[in-house]
């Protein structure tokens, strides 16, 4: 599932001609209510680190339960956007330059940024950029904290009922972060090995799906003794996603296949035993 395409299609709408802004209060409420994330801590300092240290008191903002599905993605990256600006404005704003994902965009739309479901709070179709808000908790627990102006990010709009499912079910609810431990070329392809926590690795199976920085990929092997798994990127994919631009030691956002969680839940609830006894 390593091939990347722009197969998602949205109904034609007339783009809004100018920037529309929400109030700071509404923006921060929108971010907290639309972003559902659960990540491991990031330690690499960046422009965002100062913001984290000054916003601890706002950590009481709560997100809805993780089983509340607000949007759905496929893991087929539509384009790579570029971070234009990072700054505080009541919450923390991230302005991203993009073109494809701005087609038919509206305030409040969901866009996956490196696999993290975020809400559009401002956009400008003439300048080809949009803004998303990030809560302190999201910054503390995602690889987005490593971003800086000029960084490239994977972008995908939420699917609509008429969209083709080119990848797999991706919710934009990142389960945790992994660390790139090796990047080895083979011909024009690239092998990448990622280390992950045991809590995540139990859901990763050979030839199964996983979203890495929002890219739908097929797991090749799982190395339980090394707490890692690997996958291969073909030449086309390498040119259209941000993963090959990263280095060994950097973090990637991971979202495991939701089907594995459902199976685990059914087994732990005694569902199988109840069927056997019926």
C-alpha atoms as a printed R data frame, in Angstrom:
    type eleno elety resid chain resno       x       y      z
1   ATOM     1    CA   UNK     A     1   0.000   0.000  0.000
2   ATOM     2    CA   UNK     A     2   3.033   2.176 -0.512
3   ATOM     3    CA   UNK     A     3   1.839   3.812 -3.740
4   ATOM     4    CA   UNK     A     4   0.658   7.372 -3.302
5   ATOM     5    CA   UNK     A     5  -1.842   9.042 -5.569
6   ATOM     6    CA   UNK     A     6  -4.264  11.941 -5.578
7   ATOM     7    CA   UNK     A     7  -7.280   9.762 -6.157
8   ATOM     8    CA   UNK     A     8  -9.604  11.554 -3.760
9   ATOM     9    CA   UNK     A     9 -12.117  13.751 -5.506
10  ATOM    10    CA   UNK     A    10 -14.343  16.375 -3.966
11  ATOM    11    CA   UNK     A    11 -17.449  18.040 -5.468
12  ATOM    12    CA   UNK     A    12 -16.616  21.269 -7.248
13  ATOM    13    CA   UNK     A    13 -17.180  24.322 -5.094
14  ATOM    14    CA   UNK     A    14 -16.277  27.938 -5.620
15  ATOM    15    CA   UNK     A    15 -13.318  28.744 -3.359
16  ATOM    16    CA   UNK     A    16 -13.842  31.501 -0.852
17  ATOM    17    CA   UNK     A    17 -12.080  34.621 -2.190
18  ATOM    18    CA   UNK     A    18 -10.403  35.843  0.957
19  ATOM    19    CA   UNK     A    19  -9.191  35.004  4.424
20  ATOM    20    CA   UNK     A    20 -11.946  34.382  6.958
21  ATOM    21    CA   UNK     A    21 -11.028  34.420 10.612
22  ATOM    22    CA   UNK     A    22 -12.572  32.912 13.690
23  ATOM    23    CA   UNK     A    23 -12.296  34.427 17.135
24  ATOM    24    CA   UNK     A    24  -9.484  33.136 19.332
25  ATOM    25    CA   UNK     A    25 -11.989  31.558 21.693
26  ATOM    26    CA   UNK     A    26 -13.813  29.704 18.925
27  ATOM    27    CA   UNK     A    27 -10.538  28.653 17.348
28  ATOM    28    CA   UNK     A    28  -9.163  27.082 20.493
29  ATOM    29    CA   UNK     A    29 -12.476  25.369 21.237
30  ATOM    30    CA   UNK     A    30 -12.546  23.998 17.690
31  ATOM    31    CA   UNK     A    31  -9.053  22.577 17.989
32  ATOM    32    CA   UNK     A    32  -9.772  20.935 21.320
33  ATOM    33    CA   UNK     A    33 -13.002  19.400 20.076
34  ATOM    34    CA   UNK     A    34 -11.832  18.228 16.676
35  ATOM    35    CA   UNK     A    35  -8.342  16.934 17.391
36  ATOM    36    CA   UNK     A    36  -8.248  13.519 19.020
37  ATOM    37    CA   UNK     A    37  -4.703  12.405 19.644
38  ATOM    38    CA   UNK     A    38  -2.777  10.062 21.876
39  ATOM    39    CA   UNK     A    39   0.968  10.220 21.433
40  ATOM    40    CA   UNK     A    40   4.281   9.541 23.103
41  ATOM    41    CA   UNK     A    41   6.377  12.459 24.321
42  ATOM    42    CA   UNK     A    42   8.718  14.305 21.949
43  ATOM    43    CA   UNK     A    43  11.972  15.694 23.241
44  ATOM    44    CA   UNK     A    44  13.604  17.424 20.286
45  ATOM    45    CA   UNK     A    45  13.535  21.201 20.849
46  ATOM    46    CA   UNK     A    46  12.071  23.461 18.185
47  ATOM    47    CA   UNK     A    47  10.183  26.705 17.719
48  ATOM    48    CA   UNK     A    48   7.238  25.083 19.480
49  ATOM    49    CA   UNK     A    49   9.091  24.109 22.654
50  ATOM    50    CA   UNK     A    50   8.866  27.576 24.202
51  ATOM    51    CA   UNK     A    51   5.129  27.579 23.600
52  ATOM    52    CA   UNK     A    52   4.789  24.257 25.405
53  ATOM    53    CA   UNK     A    53   6.569  25.513 28.503
54  ATOM    54    CA   UNK     A    54   4.358  28.624 28.700
55  ATOM    55    CA   UNK     A    55   1.054  26.893 28.103
56  ATOM    56    CA   UNK     A    56   1.011  24.225 30.829
57  ATOM    57    CA   UNK     A    57  -1.958  25.813 32.596
58  ATOM    58    CA   UNK     A    58  -4.139  25.290 29.519
59  ATOM    59    CA   UNK     A    59  -3.721  21.508 29.628
60  ATOM    60    CA   UNK     A    60  -7.085  21.159 31.370
61  ATOM    61    CA   UNK     A    61  -8.837  21.474 28.010
62  ATOM    62    CA   UNK     A    62 -10.310  18.080 27.304
63  ATOM    63    CA   UNK     A    63 -10.975  16.307 24.022
64  ATOM    64    CA   UNK     A    64 -14.006  14.112 23.317
65  ATOM    65    CA   UNK     A    65 -13.595  10.347 23.845
66  ATOM    66    CA   UNK     A    66 -11.252   8.688 21.348
67  ATOM    67    CA   UNK     A    67 -14.041   6.477 20.038
68  ATOM    68    CA   UNK     A    68 -15.834   9.545 18.692
69  ATOM    69    CA   UNK     A    69 -15.133   9.493 14.956
70  ATOM    70    CA   UNK     A    70 -15.326  12.982 13.469
71  ATOM    71    CA   UNK     A    71 -13.537  12.336 10.185
72  ATOM    72    CA   UNK     A    72 -12.005   9.569  8.101
73  ATOM    73    CA   UNK     A    73  -8.969   9.387  5.821
74  ATOM    74    CA   UNK     A    74  -7.442   6.778  3.535
75  ATOM    75    CA   UNK     A    75  -3.719   7.365  4.064
76  ATOM    76    CA   UNK     A    76  -3.263   8.311  0.397
77  ATOM    77    CA   UNK     A    77  -1.303  11.553  0.606
78  ATOM    78    CA   UNK     A    78  -2.703  14.196 -1.744
79  ATOM    79    CA   UNK     A    79   0.230  16.589 -1.610
80  ATOM    80    CA   UNK     A    80   3.141  17.771  0.475
81  ATOM    81    CA   UNK     A    81   2.576  21.173  2.026
82  ATOM    82    CA   UNK     A    82   5.190  23.513  3.459
83  ATOM    83    CA   UNK     A    83   5.096  25.151  6.873
84  ATOM    84    CA   UNK     A    84   4.943  28.908  6.332
85  ATOM    85    CA   UNK     A    85   4.537  30.202  9.834
86  ATOM    86    CA   UNK     A    86   4.351  29.069 13.450
87  ATOM    87    CA   UNK     A    87   3.030  31.367 16.126
88  ATOM    88    CA   UNK     A    88   0.804  31.979 19.113
89  ATOM    89    CA   UNK     A    89  -2.611  33.568 18.835
90  ATOM    90    CA   UNK     A    90  -4.598  32.532 21.882
91  ATOM    91    CA   UNK     A    91  -3.662  28.967 21.025
92  ATOM    92    CA   UNK     A    92  -0.896  27.889 18.686
93  ATOM    93    CA   UNK     A    93  -1.305  28.451 14.953
94  ATOM    94    CA   UNK     A    94   0.425  26.631 12.110
95  ATOM    95    CA   UNK     A    95   0.113  28.120  8.625
96  ATOM    96    CA   UNK     A    96   0.723  25.691  5.770
97  ATOM    97    CA   UNK     A    97   1.226  26.417  2.092
98  ATOM    98    CA   UNK     A    98  -0.785  24.064 -0.131
99  ATOM    99    CA   UNK     A    99  -2.882  23.910 -3.293
100 ATOM   100    CA   UNK     A   100  -4.707  20.619 -3.782
101 ATOM   101    CA   UNK     A   101  -6.262  20.419 -0.309
102 ATOM   102    CA   UNK     A   102  -7.590  23.970 -0.677
103 ATOM   103    CA   UNK     A   103  -9.960  22.932 -3.458
104 ATOM   104    CA   UNK     A   104 -13.448  23.343 -2.029
105 ATOM   105    CA   UNK     A   105 -12.105  24.092  1.464
106 ATOM   106    CA   UNK     A   106 -14.378  25.509  4.182
107 ATOM   107    CA   UNK     A   107 -13.757  26.682  7.723
108 ATOM   108    CA   UNK     A   108 -13.984  23.734 10.083
109 ATOM   109    CA   UNK     A   109 -12.927  21.168  7.483
110 ATOM   110    CA   UNK     A   110 -10.625  18.375  8.625
111 ATOM   111    CA   UNK     A   111  -7.189  17.947  7.051
112 ATOM   112    CA   UNK     A   112  -4.662  15.325  8.137
113 ATOM   113    CA   UNK     A   113  -1.226  16.884  8.682
114 ATOM   114    CA   UNK     A   114   1.363  14.098  8.936
115 ATOM   115    CA   UNK     A   115  -1.495  11.833  9.927
116 ATOM   116    CA   UNK     A   116  -2.937  14.127 12.605
117 ATOM   117    CA   UNK     A   117  -6.540  15.195 12.091
118 ATOM   118    CA   UNK     A   118  -6.615  18.993 12.444
119 ATOM   119    CA   UNK     A   119  -9.246  21.655 11.814
120 ATOM   120    CA   UNK     A   120  -8.977  24.484  9.285
121 ATOM   121    CA   UNK     A   121  -9.396  27.765 11.188
122 ATOM   122    CA   UNK     A   122  -8.350  30.171  8.408
123 ATOM   123    CA   UNK     A   123  -7.537  29.899  4.717
124 ATOM   124    CA   UNK     A   124  -6.571  32.078  1.778
125 ATOM   125    CA   UNK     A   125  -6.984  30.591 -1.687
126 ATOM   126    CA   UNK     A   126  -5.170  33.499 -3.321
127 ATOM   127    CA   UNK     A   127  -2.042  33.029 -1.187
128 ATOM   128    CA   UNK     A   128  -2.490  29.232 -1.301
129 ATOM   129    CA   UNK     A   129  -2.303  28.582  2.414
130 ATOM   130    CA   UNK     A   130  -4.440  27.543  5.352
131 ATOM   131    CA   UNK     A   131  -4.105  27.652  9.123
132 ATOM   132    CA   UNK     A   132  -4.780  25.006 11.751
133 ATOM   133    CA   UNK     A   133  -4.758  25.352 15.517
134 ATOM   134    CA   UNK     A   134  -2.881  23.027 17.846
135 ATOM   135    CA   UNK     A   135  -3.625  22.415 21.497
136 ATOM   136    CA   UNK     A   136  -0.761  22.165 24.034
137 ATOM   137    CA   UNK     A   137  -1.452  18.447 24.501
138 ATOM   138    CA   UNK     A   138  -1.126  17.794 20.763
139 ATOM   139    CA   UNK     A   139   2.193  19.629 20.686
140 ATOM   140    CA   UNK     A   140   3.509  17.732 23.678
141 ATOM   141    CA   UNK     A   141   2.660  14.311 22.330
142 ATOM   142    CA   UNK     A   142   3.120  14.398 18.553
143 ATOM   143    CA   UNK     A   143   5.997  14.710 16.148
144 ATOM   144    CA   UNK     A   144   4.460  18.003 14.980
145 ATOM   145    CA   UNK     A   145   6.550  19.701 17.653
146 ATOM   146    CA   UNK     A   146   9.637  19.005 15.528
147 ATOM   147    CA   UNK     A   147   8.317  21.122 12.651
148 ATOM   148    CA   UNK     A   148   9.745  24.527 11.787
149 ATOM   149    CA   UNK     A   149   9.181  27.058  8.977
150 ATOM   150    CA   UNK     A   150  10.118  25.393  5.704
151 ATOM   151    CA   UNK     A   151   9.347  21.839  6.873
152 ATOM   152    CA   UNK     A   152   7.322  19.683  4.500
153 ATOM   153    CA   UNK     A   153   4.259  17.793  5.728
154 ATOM   154    CA   UNK     A   154   1.923  15.167  4.279
155 ATOM   155    CA   UNK     A   155  -1.585  16.481  3.634
156 ATOM   156    CA   UNK     A   156  -4.885  14.692  3.020
157 ATOM   157    CA   UNK     A   157  -8.470  15.937  3.128
158 ATOM   158    CA   UNK     A   158 -11.090  13.913  4.955
159 ATOM   159    CA   UNK     A   159 -12.908  11.561  2.599
160 ATOM   160    CA   UNK     A   160 -16.498  12.012  1.495
161 ATOM   161    CA   UNK     A   161 -19.024   9.232  0.775
162 ATOM   162    CA   UNK     A   162 -18.233   9.539 -2.934
163 ATOM   163    CA   UNK     A   163 -14.455   9.212 -2.471
164 ATOM   164    CA   UNK     A   164 -12.526   6.138 -3.580
165 ATOM   165    CA   UNK     A   165 -10.889   4.145 -0.785
166 ATOM   166    CA   UNK     A   166  -7.385   3.860 -2.175
167 ATOM   167    CA   UNK     A   167  -5.683   3.070  1.135
168 ATOM   168    CA   UNK     A   168  -7.200   1.848  4.410
169 ATOM   169    CA   UNK     A   169  -9.339   3.324  7.181
170 ATOM   170    CA   UNK     A   170  -7.294   6.064  8.855
171 ATOM   171    CA   UNK     A   171  -8.939   8.188 11.547
172 ATOM   172    CA   UNK     A   172  -6.234  10.774 12.087
173 ATOM   173    CA   UNK     A   173  -6.105   9.641 15.744
174 ATOM   174    CA   UNK     A   174  -2.385   8.988 15.988
175 ATOM   175    CA   UNK     A   175  -1.705   6.182 18.461
176 ATOM   176    CA   UNK     A   176   1.882   7.116 19.224
177 ATOM   177    CA   UNK     A   177   5.214   8.002 17.706
178 ATOM   178    CA   UNK     A   178   7.945   5.742 16.410
179 ATOM   179    CA   UNK     A   179  11.615   6.384 15.798
180 ATOM   180    CA   UNK     A   180  13.362   5.737 12.495
181 ATOM   181    CA   UNK     A   181  16.241   3.363 13.223
182 ATOM   182    CA   UNK     A   182  17.468   2.599  9.695
183 ATOM   183    CA   UNK     A   183  16.999   3.692  6.076
184 ATOM   184    CA   UNK     A   184  18.560   1.341  3.527
185 ATOM   185    CA   UNK     A   185  18.236   1.686 -0.255
186 ATOM   186    CA   UNK     A   186  17.739  -1.360 -2.469
187 ATOM   187    CA   UNK     A   187  17.735  -0.460 -6.136
188 ATOM   188    CA   UNK     A   188  15.358   2.482 -6.487
189 ATOM   189    CA   UNK     A   189  13.372   1.420 -3.418
190 ATOM   190    CA   UNK     A   190  14.007   2.331  0.217
191 ATOM   191    CA   UNK     A   191  13.750   0.056  3.263
192 ATOM   192    CA   UNK     A   192  12.794   1.868  6.472
193 ATOM   193    CA   UNK     A   193  12.765   0.330  9.946
194 ATOM   194    CA   UNK     A   194  10.849   2.018 12.753
195 ATOM   195    CA   UNK     A   195  11.060   1.323 16.480
196 ATOM   196    CA   UNK     A   196   7.777   1.500 18.382
197 ATOM   197    CA   UNK     A   197   6.476   0.791 21.871
198 ATOM   198    CA   UNK     A   198   5.312  -2.720 22.724
199 ATOM   199    CA   UNK     A   199   1.809  -1.327 23.256
200 ATOM   200    CA   UNK     A   200   1.665  -0.323 19.584
201 ATOM   201    CA   UNK     A   201   3.713  -3.153 18.146
202 ATOM   202    CA   UNK     A   202   1.169  -5.759 19.269
203 ATOM   203    CA   UNK     A   203  -1.227  -4.361 16.667
204 ATOM   204    CA   UNK     A   204   1.351  -4.462 13.852
205 ATOM   205    CA   UNK     A   205   1.408  -7.615 11.727
206 ATOM   206    CA   UNK     A   206   3.365  -8.600  8.593
207 ATOM   207    CA   UNK     A   207   1.488  -7.608  5.419
208 ATOM   208    CA   UNK     A   208  -0.909  -5.556  7.543
209 ATOM   209    CA   UNK     A   209  -1.748  -1.872  7.255
210 ATOM   210    CA   UNK     A   210  -0.188   0.998  9.197
211 ATOM   211    CA   UNK     A   211  -0.258   4.761  8.740
212 ATOM   212    CA   UNK     A   212   3.172   6.387  9.063
213 ATOM   213    CA   UNK     A   213   2.990  10.189  9.108
214 ATOM   214    CA   UNK     A   214  -0.443   9.730  7.562
215 ATOM   215    CA   UNK     A   215   0.797   7.540  4.704
216 ATOM   216    CA   UNK     A   216  -0.974   4.201  4.251
217 ATOM   217    CA   UNK     A   217   1.755   1.556  4.077
218 ATOM   218    CA   UNK     A   218   2.073  -2.223  4.133
219 ATOM   219    CA   UNK     A   219   4.195  -3.721  6.897
220 ATOM   220    CA   UNK     A   220   6.807  -6.157  5.558
221 ATOM   221    CA   UNK     A   221   8.241  -7.685  8.754
222 ATOM   222    CA   UNK     A   222   7.836  -7.278 12.502
223 ATOM   223    CA   UNK     A   223  10.897  -7.717 14.756
224 ATOM   224    CA   UNK     A   224   9.533  -8.344 18.237
225 ATOM   225    CA   UNK     A   225  12.981  -8.676 19.861
226 ATOM   226    CA   UNK     A   226  13.937  -5.264 18.473
227 ATOM   227    CA   UNK     A   227  10.524  -3.658 19.115
228 ATOM   228    CA   UNK     A   228  10.431  -2.597 15.491
229 ATOM   229    CA   UNK     A   229   8.875  -3.171 12.075
230 ATOM   230    CA   UNK     A   230   9.860  -2.278  8.547
231 ATOM   231    CA   UNK     A   231   8.311  -1.287  5.243
232 ATOM   232    CA   UNK     A   232   9.504  -0.448  1.757
233 ATOM   233    CA   UNK     A   233   8.918   2.729 -0.231
234 ATOM   234    CA   UNK     A   234   8.963   2.491 -4.015
235 ATOM   235    CA   UNK     A   235  10.513   5.301 -6.057
236 ATOM   236    CA   UNK     A   236   7.194   7.064 -6.739
237 ATOM   237    CA   UNK     A   237   6.231   7.104 -3.073
238 ATOM   238    CA   UNK     A   238   9.619   8.482 -2.074
239 ATOM   239    CA   UNK     A   239   8.980  11.512 -4.282
240 ATOM   240    CA   UNK     A   240   5.528  12.233 -2.862
241 ATOM   241    CA   UNK     A   241   5.716  11.801  0.932
242 ATOM   242    CA   UNK     A   242   7.892  13.318  3.654
243 ATOM   243    CA   UNK     A   243   9.208  10.094  5.204
244 ATOM   244    CA   UNK     A   244  12.351   9.802  2.985
245 ATOM   245    CA   UNK     A   245  13.226  13.404  3.875
246 ATOM   246    CA   UNK     A   246  13.630  12.470  7.522
247 ATOM   247    CA   UNK     A   247  16.780  11.099  9.109
248 ATOM   248    CA   UNK     A   248  17.595   8.183 11.379
249 ATOM   249    CA   UNK     A   249  16.592   9.155 14.916
250 ATOM   250    CA   UNK     A   250  13.667  11.356 13.914
251 ATOM   251    CA   UNK     A   251  10.090  10.676 14.960
252 ATOM   252    CA   UNK     A   252   7.140   9.599 12.838
253 ATOM   253    CA   UNK     A   253   3.459   9.556 13.771
254 ATOM   254    CA   UNK     A   254   1.937   6.072 13.852
255 ATOM   255    CA   UNK     A   255  -1.683   4.964 13.611
256 ATOM   256    CA   UNK     A   256  -2.284   1.225 13.679
257 ATOM   257    CA   UNK     A   257  -5.097  -0.532 11.850
258 ATOM   258    CA   UNK     A   258  -8.331   0.016 13.807
259 ATOM   259    CA   UNK     A   259  -9.507  -3.514 12.941
260 ATOM   260    CA   UNK     A   260  -6.872  -4.995 15.248
261 ATOM   261    CA   UNK     A   261  -8.249  -2.973 18.157
262 ATOM   262    CA   UNK     A   262 -11.779  -4.178 17.475
263 ATOM   263    CA   UNK     A   263 -10.635  -7.794 17.437
264 ATOM   264    CA   UNK     A   264  -8.768  -7.337 20.721
265 ATOM   265    CA   UNK     A   265 -11.821  -5.725 22.284
266 ATOM   266    CA   UNK     A   266 -14.114  -8.561 21.209
267 ATOM   267    CA   UNK     A   267 -11.755 -11.212 22.517
268 ATOM   268    CA   UNK     A   268 -11.247  -9.493 25.870
269 ATOM   269    CA   UNK     A   269 -14.982  -8.961 26.355
270 ATOM   270    CA   UNK     A   270 -15.751 -12.678 26.238
271 ATOM   271    CA   UNK     A   271 -17.573 -12.378 22.927
272 ATOM   272    CA   UNK     A   272 -16.077 -15.601 21.541
273 ATOM   273    CA   UNK     A   273 -16.942 -17.601 24.675
274 ATOM   274    CA   UNK     A   274 -20.520 -16.319 24.587
275 ATOM   275    CA   UNK     A   275 -20.909 -17.551 21.003
276 ATOM   276    CA   UNK     A   276 -19.455 -20.959 21.853
277 ATOM   277    CA   UNK     A   277 -21.856 -21.397 24.748
278 ATOM   278    CA   UNK     A   278 -24.927 -20.311 22.764
